[in-house]
Coordinates of C-alpha atoms and ligand atoms in Angstrom, one line a residue:
M460 CA 66.0 163.6 108.1
N461 CA 64.8 165.9 110.8
R462 CA 62.7 163.8 113.3
E463 CA 60.2 166.6 113.7
N464 CA 59.3 166.3 110.0
V465 CA 59.0 162.5 110.4
L466 CA 56.3 162.2 113.1
I467 CA 52.9 163.2 111.9
P468 CA 51.4 165.7 114.3
Q469 CA 48.4 164.5 116.3
A470 CA 46.4 167.4 115.0
D471 CA 46.8 166.0 111.4
L472 CA 45.7 162.6 112.6
E473 CA 42.7 164.1 114.3
R474 CA 41.8 165.7 111.0
Q475 CA 41.9 162.3 109.4
R476 CA 39.6 161.0 112.1
G477 CA 37.3 163.7 111.1
F478 CA 37.2 162.3 107.5
Q479 CA 36.5 158.8 109.0
E480 CA 33.5 160.3 110.8
K481 CA 32.3 162.0 107.6
I482 CA 32.4 158.8 105.7
R483 CA 30.6 156.9 108.5
A484 CA 27.9 159.6 108.6
M485 CA 27.4 159.5 104.9
F486 CA 26.7 155.7 105.0
E487 CA 24.5 156.1 108.1
A488 CA 22.4 158.8 106.3
R489 CA 21.9 156.3 103.5
E490 CA 21.2 153.5 106.0
A491 CA 23.9 151.6 104.2
H492 CA 26.1 148.9 105.7
P493 CA 29.2 149.1 103.5
A494 CA 31.6 146.1 103.1
A495 CA 35.3 146.2 102.0
C496 CA 37.4 143.6 100.5
V497 CA 41.1 144.0 101.2
E498 CA 43.6 141.9 99.2
T499 CA 47.3 142.0 100.2
Y500 CA 50.3 141.0 98.1
G501 CA 54.0 141.0 99.2
C502 CA 55.8 140.9 102.5
Q503 CA 54.6 141.1 106.2
Q504 CA 55.2 144.8 106.1
N505 CA 52.3 145.0 103.6
V506 CA 50.2 142.7 105.8
A507 CA 50.8 145.0 108.7
D508 CA 49.9 148.0 106.5
S509 CA 46.7 146.3 105.4
Q510 CA 45.7 145.8 109.0
R511 CA 46.0 149.6 109.6
I512 CA 44.0 150.3 106.5
M513 CA 41.4 147.9 107.8
G514 CA 41.5 149.8 111.1
M515 CA 40.7 153.0 109.3
L516 CA 38.0 151.4 107.2
S517 CA 36.4 149.9 110.3
A518 CA 36.3 153.4 111.8
C519 CA 34.6 154.6 108.6
G520 CA 31.8 152.0 109.2
F521 CA 33.0 149.2 106.9
S522 CA 32.7 145.5 107.7
F523 CA 34.8 143.0 105.7
T524 CA 34.3 140.4 103.0
Q525 CA 36.6 138.1 101.1
D526 CA 34.5 138.3 97.9
P527 CA 35.0 141.4 95.7
R528 CA 31.5 140.9 94.3
D529 CA 30.0 141.6 97.7
A530 CA 32.2 144.6 98.4
D531 CA 31.4 148.4 98.1
L532 CA 35.1 149.0 98.2
V533 CA 37.9 146.8 97.0
L534 CA 41.4 147.7 98.0
V535 CA 44.5 146.0 96.5
N536 CA 47.7 146.4 98.5
T537 CA 50.5 145.7 96.0
C538 CA 54.1 144.5 96.0
A539 CA 56.8 145.6 93.5
V540 CA 59.7 143.4 94.5
R541 CA 59.6 141.1 91.4
E542 CA 57.9 141.3 88.0
H543 CA 55.8 138.3 88.9
A544 CA 54.2 140.1 91.8
E545 CA 53.3 143.0 89.6
M546 CA 51.8 140.8 86.9
R547 CA 49.6 139.1 89.5
V548 CA 48.3 142.6 90.6
F549 CA 47.6 143.6 87.0
G550 CA 45.7 140.3 86.5
K551 CA 43.7 141.0 89.6
L552 CA 42.9 144.5 88.5
G553 CA 41.8 143.2 85.1
L554 CA 39.3 140.8 86.9
L555 CA 37.9 143.7 88.9
T556 CA 36.4 145.2 85.8
H557 CA 33.7 142.5 86.1
S558 CA 32.7 143.4 89.7
K559 CA 32.7 147.1 88.8
R560 CA 30.4 146.4 85.9
E561 CA 28.0 144.6 88.1
N562 CA 28.2 147.3 90.7
P563 CA 29.2 150.7 89.2
E564 CA 29.1 152.4 92.6
Q565 CA 32.0 150.1 93.7
V566 CA 35.2 152.0 94.7
I567 CA 38.4 150.3 93.6
A568 CA 41.6 151.4 95.3
V569 CA 45.2 150.4 94.7
C570 CA 47.9 151.1 97.3
G571 CA 51.3 149.8 98.4
C572 CA 54.7 149.6 96.7
M573 CA 53.6 149.3 93.1
A574 CA 51.5 152.4 93.5
Q575 CA 54.7 154.4 94.4
E576 CA 56.5 153.3 91.2
E577 CA 56.3 155.5 88.1
W578 CA 55.4 153.2 85.3
P579 CA 52.7 151.1 87.1
A580 CA 51.0 154.2 88.4
K581 CA 51.0 155.6 84.9
Q582 CA 49.7 152.3 83.5
I583 CA 46.8 152.2 86.1
R584 CA 46.0 155.9 85.3
E585 CA 45.8 155.2 81.6
S586 CA 44.7 151.7 81.1
Y587 CA 42.8 150.7 84.3
R588 CA 40.3 153.4 84.3
H589 CA 38.0 151.5 86.7
V590 CA 40.5 152.2 89.5
D591 CA 39.3 155.2 91.5
L592 CA 42.0 155.7 94.0
V593 CA 45.8 155.1 93.9
F594 CA 48.1 155.9 96.9
G595 CA 51.6 154.9 97.9
P596 CA 52.9 153.6 101.3
Q597 CA 53.9 157.2 102.2
A598 CA 50.3 158.4 102.0
L599 CA 48.8 155.5 104.0
W600 CA 47.9 157.7 107.0
K601 CA 45.9 160.1 104.7
F602 CA 43.7 157.3 103.5
P603 CA 40.5 158.6 105.1
E604 CA 40.9 162.0 103.4
L605 CA 41.7 160.4 100.0
L606 CA 38.7 158.1 100.3
W607 CA 36.4 161.0 101.3
Q608 CA 37.7 162.9 98.2
V609 CA 36.6 159.9 96.0
Y610 CA 33.1 159.8 97.6
D611 CA 32.8 163.6 97.6
T612 CA 33.9 164.4 94.1
R613 CA 33.4 161.0 92.3
K614 CA 36.6 161.8 90.5
R615 CA 39.7 159.6 90.4
V616 CA 42.3 160.4 93.1
F617 CA 46.0 159.8 92.8
S618 CA 48.4 160.4 95.8
V619 CA 51.8 159.1 94.8
A620 CA 54.1 162.0 95.5
D621 CA 57.7 160.8 96.1
E622 CA 58.2 161.6 99.8
H623 CA 60.9 160.6 102.3
G624 CA 58.3 159.0 104.5
T625 CA 56.7 159.6 107.9
I626 CA 55.6 157.9 111.0
A627 CA 52.0 158.1 112.1
E628 CA 51.2 156.7 115.6
G629 CA 47.7 155.8 116.8
I630 CA 46.1 154.6 113.6
P631 CA 43.6 151.8 114.6
V632 CA 44.5 148.3 113.6
V633 CA 42.3 145.3 112.7
R634 CA 44.4 142.3 113.6
D635 CA 43.7 138.7 112.7
R636 CA 42.1 136.8 115.5
G637 CA 44.4 134.3 117.0
V638 CA 47.9 134.3 118.5
K639 CA 50.1 136.0 115.9
A640 CA 50.7 139.7 115.5
W641 CA 52.9 141.9 113.5
V642 CA 54.5 145.1 114.8
S643 CA 56.4 147.5 112.5
V644 CA 59.3 149.0 114.4
M645 CA 60.7 150.9 111.5
Y646 CA 59.8 151.9 108.0
G647 CA 61.8 152.4 104.8
C648 CA 65.3 151.3 103.8
N649 CA 68.5 153.1 103.1
N650 CA 70.6 150.3 101.8
F651 CA 70.0 150.4 98.1
C652 CA 71.0 146.9 97.3
S653 CA 71.5 147.2 93.5
Y654 CA 68.7 144.8 92.6
C655 CA 66.0 146.1 95.0
I656 CA 63.1 148.4 94.5
V657 CA 62.2 148.7 98.2
P658 CA 64.2 151.8 99.0
Y659 CA 62.6 153.7 96.1
V660 CA 59.1 152.9 97.1
R661 CA 59.3 152.8 100.9
G662 CA 61.3 156.0 101.5
R663 CA 64.1 156.5 104.0
E664 CA 64.7 154.6 107.2
R665 CA 62.8 155.9 110.2
S666 CA 62.3 154.2 113.6
R667 CA 59.3 154.4 115.8
D668 CA 59.9 155.7 119.3
P669 CA 60.7 152.8 121.6
E670 CA 57.9 153.8 124.0
A671 CA 55.4 153.5 121.2
V672 CA 56.7 150.0 120.2
L673 CA 56.8 148.9 123.9
A674 CA 53.2 150.1 124.5
E675 CA 52.0 148.2 121.4
V676 CA 53.7 145.0 122.4
R677 CA 52.5 145.2 126.0
G678 CA 48.9 145.7 124.7
L679 CA 49.3 142.7 122.4
V680 CA 50.6 140.4 125.2
E681 CA 47.8 141.6 127.4
A682 CA 45.3 140.9 124.7
G683 CA 46.6 137.3 124.4
Y684 CA 48.9 137.4 121.4
K685 CA 51.7 134.9 121.9
D686 CA 53.8 135.1 118.7
I687 CA 54.8 138.6 118.0
T688 CA 57.0 139.6 115.0
L689 CA 58.8 142.9 114.9
L690 CA 59.1 144.1 111.3
G691 CA 61.5 146.3 109.4
Q692 CA 63.4 146.0 106.1
N693 CA 66.6 146.0 108.2
V694 CA 65.7 145.9 111.9
N695 CA 69.4 146.1 112.8
S696 CA 69.5 149.7 111.8
Y697 CA 66.7 150.5 114.2
G698 CA 67.4 153.5 116.4
K699 CA 70.1 155.1 114.1
D700 CA 67.7 158.0 113.6
L701 CA 66.5 158.4 117.2
P702 CA 67.7 161.4 119.2
R703 CA 69.3 159.1 121.8
D704 CA 71.7 156.2 121.9
Y705 CA 69.3 153.2 121.6
D706 CA 69.5 150.3 119.2
F707 CA 67.6 147.2 118.3
S708 CA 69.2 145.1 121.0
D709 CA 68.1 147.6 123.6
L710 CA 64.6 147.4 122.2
L711 CA 64.6 143.6 122.4
S712 CA 65.9 143.7 126.0
D713 CA 63.2 146.2 127.0
I714 CA 60.4 144.1 125.3
D715 CA 61.7 141.0 127.0
R716 CA 60.9 142.6 130.4
I717 CA 57.2 142.6 129.5
P718 CA 55.7 139.9 131.7
G719 CA 53.7 137.1 130.0
D720 CA 53.9 133.9 128.1
Y721 CA 54.9 134.8 124.5
W722 CA 57.6 134.6 121.8
I723 CA 59.0 137.7 120.2
R724 CA 60.7 137.3 116.8
F725 CA 61.9 139.8 114.1
M726 CA 62.6 140.2 110.4
S727 CA 64.6 141.1 108.4
S728 CA 68.2 141.5 109.5
H729 CA 71.0 142.8 107.3
P730 CA 74.3 141.0 107.9
K731 CA 76.3 144.2 107.5
D732 CA 74.5 145.6 110.6
A733 CA 74.1 142.4 112.7
T734 CA 76.3 142.6 115.8
K735 CA 77.5 140.2 118.5
K736 CA 75.5 142.4 120.9
L737 CA 72.4 141.4 119.0
F738 CA 73.1 137.7 119.2
D739 CA 74.1 138.0 122.9
T740 CA 70.9 139.8 123.6
M741 CA 68.9 137.1 121.7
A742 CA 70.6 134.4 123.7
R743 CA 70.0 136.1 127.0
C744 CA 66.3 137.1 126.5
G745 CA 63.9 134.3 127.4
H746 CA 61.0 135.6 125.2
V747 CA 63.1 136.1 122.1
A748 CA 62.7 133.1 119.8
K749 CA 66.0 131.4 118.9
Q750 CA 65.4 132.0 115.3
L751 CA 67.2 134.2 112.8
H752 CA 66.4 135.2 109.3
L753 CA 69.7 136.5 107.9
P754 CA 69.5 137.0 104.1
V755 CA 72.8 136.3 102.4
Q756 CA 71.6 136.8 98.8
S757 CA 74.8 135.3 97.3
G758 CA 77.7 133.1 98.3
N759 CA 80.1 134.8 96.0
D760 CA 82.1 137.9 96.9
R761 CA 82.1 139.5 93.4
I762 CA 78.4 139.2 93.2
L763 CA 77.9 140.5 96.8
G764 CA 80.0 143.5 95.8
E765 CA 77.9 144.1 92.7
M766 CA 74.8 143.7 94.8
N767 CA 76.1 146.5 97.1
R768 CA 75.6 144.2 100.2
R769 CA 78.7 145.5 102.0
Y770 CA 79.9 142.2 103.5
T771 CA 81.9 139.2 102.3
R772 CA 81.1 135.5 102.3
D773 CA 83.6 135.0 105.1
Q774 CA 82.2 137.8 107.2
Y775 CA 78.8 136.3 106.9
L776 CA 80.0 132.9 107.9
E777 CA 81.8 134.4 110.9
L778 CA 78.6 136.0 112.0
I779 CA 76.5 132.9 111.9
A780 CA 79.3 130.9 113.6
Y781 CA 79.1 133.3 116.5
A782 CA 75.3 133.3 116.5
R783 CA 75.3 129.5 116.6
K784 CA 77.9 129.5 119.4
V785 CA 75.9 131.6 121.7
M786 CA 72.5 130.0 120.6
P787 CA 73.1 126.2 120.1
G788 CA 70.1 124.9 118.2
L789 CA 69.4 128.3 116.5
V790 CA 67.0 128.0 113.6
L791 CA 68.5 129.8 110.7
T792 CA 66.8 130.9 107.4
S793 CA 67.9 133.1 104.6
D794 CA 67.0 134.7 101.2
V795 CA 69.1 134.1 98.1
I796 CA 68.9 135.4 94.5
I797 CA 70.1 133.3 91.6
G798 CA 71.0 134.9 88.2
F799 CA 72.0 138.4 89.2
P800 CA 73.1 140.2 85.9
G801 CA 76.5 138.9 84.8
E802 CA 76.6 136.0 87.3
T803 CA 78.4 133.0 86.0
E804 CA 77.5 129.4 86.6
A805 CA 80.6 129.1 88.9
E806 CA 79.4 132.1 90.9
A807 CA 75.9 130.7 91.2
M808 CA 77.4 127.4 92.4
D809 CA 79.2 129.4 95.2
T810 CA 75.7 130.2 96.5
V811 CA 74.6 126.6 96.3
A812 CA 77.8 125.5 98.1
L813 CA 77.2 128.1 100.8
A814 CA 73.7 126.9 101.4
E815 CA 75.0 123.3 101.6
H816 CA 77.8 124.4 104.0
V817 CA 75.6 126.5 106.3
G818 CA 72.8 124.0 106.4
Y819 CA 69.8 126.4 106.7
D820 CA 66.6 125.1 108.2
A821 CA 64.8 126.8 105.3
L822 CA 65.7 129.1 102.4
F823 CA 63.6 131.6 100.4
T824 CA 64.9 131.4 96.9
F825 CA 64.4 133.8 94.0
I826 CA 65.5 134.1 90.4
Y827 CA 66.7 137.6 89.7
S828 CA 64.0 139.9 88.4
P829 CA 65.0 143.2 86.8
R830 CA 63.4 146.2 88.5
P831 CA 63.3 149.4 86.4
G832 CA 65.0 152.2 88.1
T833 CA 67.4 150.1 90.1
R834 CA 71.2 150.0 89.3
A835 CA 71.2 146.3 88.5
A836 CA 68.5 146.7 85.8
E837 CA 71.1 148.7 83.8
L838 CA 73.7 145.9 83.8
P839 CA 74.1 143.5 80.9
D840 CA 72.3 140.3 81.6
P841 CA 73.4 137.8 79.0
V842 CA 72.4 134.5 80.6
P843 CA 69.1 133.1 79.3
R844 CA 66.4 132.5 81.9
E845 CA 66.4 128.8 81.0
E846 CA 70.0 128.5 82.1
K847 CA 69.3 130.4 85.4
R848 CA 66.4 128.0 86.0
K849 CA 68.8 125.1 85.9
W850 CA 71.1 126.7 88.5
F851 CA 68.0 127.4 90.6
S852 CA 66.9 123.8 90.5
R853 CA 70.2 122.7 91.8
L854 CA 69.9 125.1 94.7
L855 CA 66.3 123.8 95.4
E856 CA 67.5 120.2 95.3
V857 CA 70.3 120.9 97.9
Q858 CA 67.9 122.9 100.1
D859 CA 65.1 120.4 100.0
R860 CA 67.5 117.6 101.0
Q861 CA 68.8 119.8 103.8
S862 CA 65.4 120.9 105.1
A863 CA 64.3 117.2 105.1
A864 CA 67.4 116.2 107.0
V865 CA 66.9 119.0 109.6
H866 CA 63.3 118.1 110.1
A867 CA 64.1 114.3 110.4
G868 CA 66.4 115.3 113.3
Y869 CA 63.3 116.4 115.3
V870 CA 61.6 112.9 115.1
G871 CA 61.4 111.3 118.5
K872 CA 61.9 114.6 120.4
T873 CA 59.3 116.4 122.4
V874 CA 59.1 120.1 121.5
R875 CA 57.1 123.0 122.9
V876 CA 54.9 124.5 120.2
L877 CA 52.3 127.1 119.9
A878 CA 49.0 125.8 118.5
D879 CA 47.9 128.5 116.1
G880 CA 45.1 127.2 114.0
E881 CA 43.5 124.4 112.0
S882 CA 45.5 122.4 109.5
E883 CA 44.0 121.1 106.3
D884 CA 45.3 117.6 107.1
K885 CA 42.4 115.6 108.6
E886 CA 44.6 113.1 110.4
F887 CA 46.7 116.0 112.0
P888 CA 44.0 118.7 112.4
L889 CA 46.0 121.1 114.6
S890 CA 48.5 123.5 113.1
A891 CA 51.3 124.7 115.3
R892 CA 54.7 126.4 115.2
T893 CA 57.9 125.7 117.0
E894 CA 60.0 128.4 118.6
G895 CA 62.1 128.3 115.4
N896 CA 58.8 128.9 113.4
R897 CA 58.8 125.4 111.9
L898 CA 55.4 124.2 110.9
V899 CA 54.0 121.2 112.9
R900 CA 50.9 119.3 112.1
V901 CA 49.5 117.8 115.3
K902 CA 47.1 115.0 116.2
G903 CA 45.3 116.9 118.9
D904 CA 42.2 118.6 120.0
L905 CA 41.3 121.9 118.3
A906 CA 40.4 123.3 121.7
L907 CA 44.2 123.6 122.2
I908 CA 44.4 126.4 119.6
G909 CA 46.0 129.5 121.3
Q910 CA 48.0 127.5 123.8
F911 CA 51.6 126.4 124.2
I912 CA 51.7 122.6 124.2
D913 CA 54.3 119.8 124.3
V914 CA 54.2 117.7 121.2
K915 CA 56.1 114.5 120.5
I916 CA 57.4 114.6 116.9
T917 CA 56.6 111.3 115.1
G918 CA 57.3 112.2 111.5
S919 CA 58.6 114.8 109.1
N920 CA 59.1 115.8 105.5
T921 CA 60.8 118.8 103.7
W922 CA 58.1 121.3 104.7
A923 CA 56.7 120.2 108.0
L924 CA 56.9 118.1 111.2
Y925 CA 54.2 115.8 112.4
G926 CA 53.4 114.9 116.0
E927 CA 51.0 114.2 118.8
T928 CA 50.2 115.9 122.0
E929 CA 51.9 114.5 125.1
H930 CA 49.6 113.2 127.8
Ligands
LIG1154 N1 64.9 143.9 103.6 C1 64.8 142.5 103.6 C2 66.2 142.0 103.3 O1 67.1 142.7 102.9 O2 66.4 140.8 103.6 C3 63.8 142.0 102.6 C4 63.9 142.5 101.2 S1 62.8 141.9 100.0 C5 61.3 142.4 100.5 C6 62.8 140.1 100.2 C7 63.7 139.4 99.3 O3 63.3 139.5 98.0 C8 65.2 139.9 99.3 O4 65.8 139.4 100.5 C9 65.7 139.3 98.1 O5 66.2 138.0 98.2 C10 64.5 139.3 97.2 N2 64.5 140.3 96.1 C11 64.6 141.6 96.2 N3 64.7 142.2 95.0 C12 64.7 141.2 94.1 C13 64.8 141.1 92.7 N4 64.9 142.2 92.0 N5 64.8 139.9 92.1 C14 64.7 138.8 92.8 N6 64.6 138.8 94.1 C15 64.6 139.9 94.8
LIG1155 FE1 66.0 145.7 99.5 FE2 68.5 145.5 100.5 FE3 66.8 147.2 101.6 FE4 66.5 144.5 101.9 S1 68.2 145.8 102.7 S2 64.9 146.0 101.4 S3 67.2 143.8 99.9 S4 67.6 147.4 99.6
LIG1156 FE1 56.9 143.9 98.2 FE2 57.0 146.3 99.1 FE3 57.2 144.3 100.7 S1 57.9 145.7 97.3 S2 58.2 142.7 99.5 S3 55.5 144.8 99.6 S4 58.2 146.3 100.9

């Protein structure tokens, strides 16, 4: 991909700002104070996208509400990674017929990964006629223009062309108040793991310029954000498309030089591209959290081959052995899929055994969900879901035991945590995160929210640690 075709010219973004102004002026002329309800499904990338959409909405004059019935505009940012995620979105869209009936002027918009897929877009066009606007991730930067078209013509607008994808810098962002922030460093994915829809809906890999990322992180640190996560489907291929020799480790080293009191973390990493240089950099850089999310997907070499993952079980184990050698105490998490088409019970148990052998701090576990259009969806899949569920339960049992054991190891220790909000547990009202991103519920003053504090860990279970502030 030619980089000049990737970066959206400033003049085009200026034009979009013009549409924002038009929408704002339209509401001002009506003396209206419009409210938008933005609902987000899927991964952090989608959360980050929603924050940019909210930035554009804010520039159009919108305030925000959680309740669709109070909203002049409802926007649903969708996920297509598993069938369940899509069913939830269709359920939500079904419910929105009620709010639209109460308020026929309400605009309903659907964006995100599902909008970029052929059959859901068709389904929405034909069966969800109360939806006014549909646009895919590639069209996000054109949202003001698309929204203006809806208001101007009162016709339904669809912008779901299959494009390679672009980078638009300078779109405003409405972030959550607090200490956590997300920064996309790259977009898209080139890996085409055989089960995965993401490369089809998010376009080709493209990296933001390091200067743009550095400026954004510097701004966040100055604004008081203390837990910053760099996002990409495979951050380890960051820089491959840049005109100079610069990789993700270089980016981490440069960010680490930004002065301040903050942690920087990143997700996700692909084992085929994770290097010793990356782990050495993590070990050396004081701001980089000693936490690694390294999805393995399967512990069986035949299945890894079928998944097009391009590493073996042994290569993966070697990688984490090195990471743990240079970062003792590293917090390690992963994603795994059970029930890939044609997987046997013995092969699934290789994954369970790998999880047991590695001893992850936490694991994100999924039962395979066929995604139309992917290679794996064409494969014979003879094992009934009930059988897959049994294998899945065995994995959960092993991991729950493991997580509980890891957490029990913290008890009695004093750890530095970042207090990031309120917890729903009255006895432990403060919610916090360790450097490794483990959840801690703390007996402590809510006034500590936003600060790094030392906490003595007094208890634990599978999901969380419990502690009290040190005096
Ligand atoms: N790019 C990241 C990676 O490779 O780790 C994240 C990909 S996806 C957004 C998050 C996880 O969803 C994957 O790691 C995989 O375990 C799971 N996943 C993806 N496609 C799936 C499918 N068809 N069925 C079940 N799980 C799936
Ligand atoms: Fe999907 Fe694989 Fe890309 Fe991750 S690396 S988004 S699993 S294709
Ligand atoms: Fe879902 Fe798209 Fe993320 S498919 S997991 S929202 S990249």
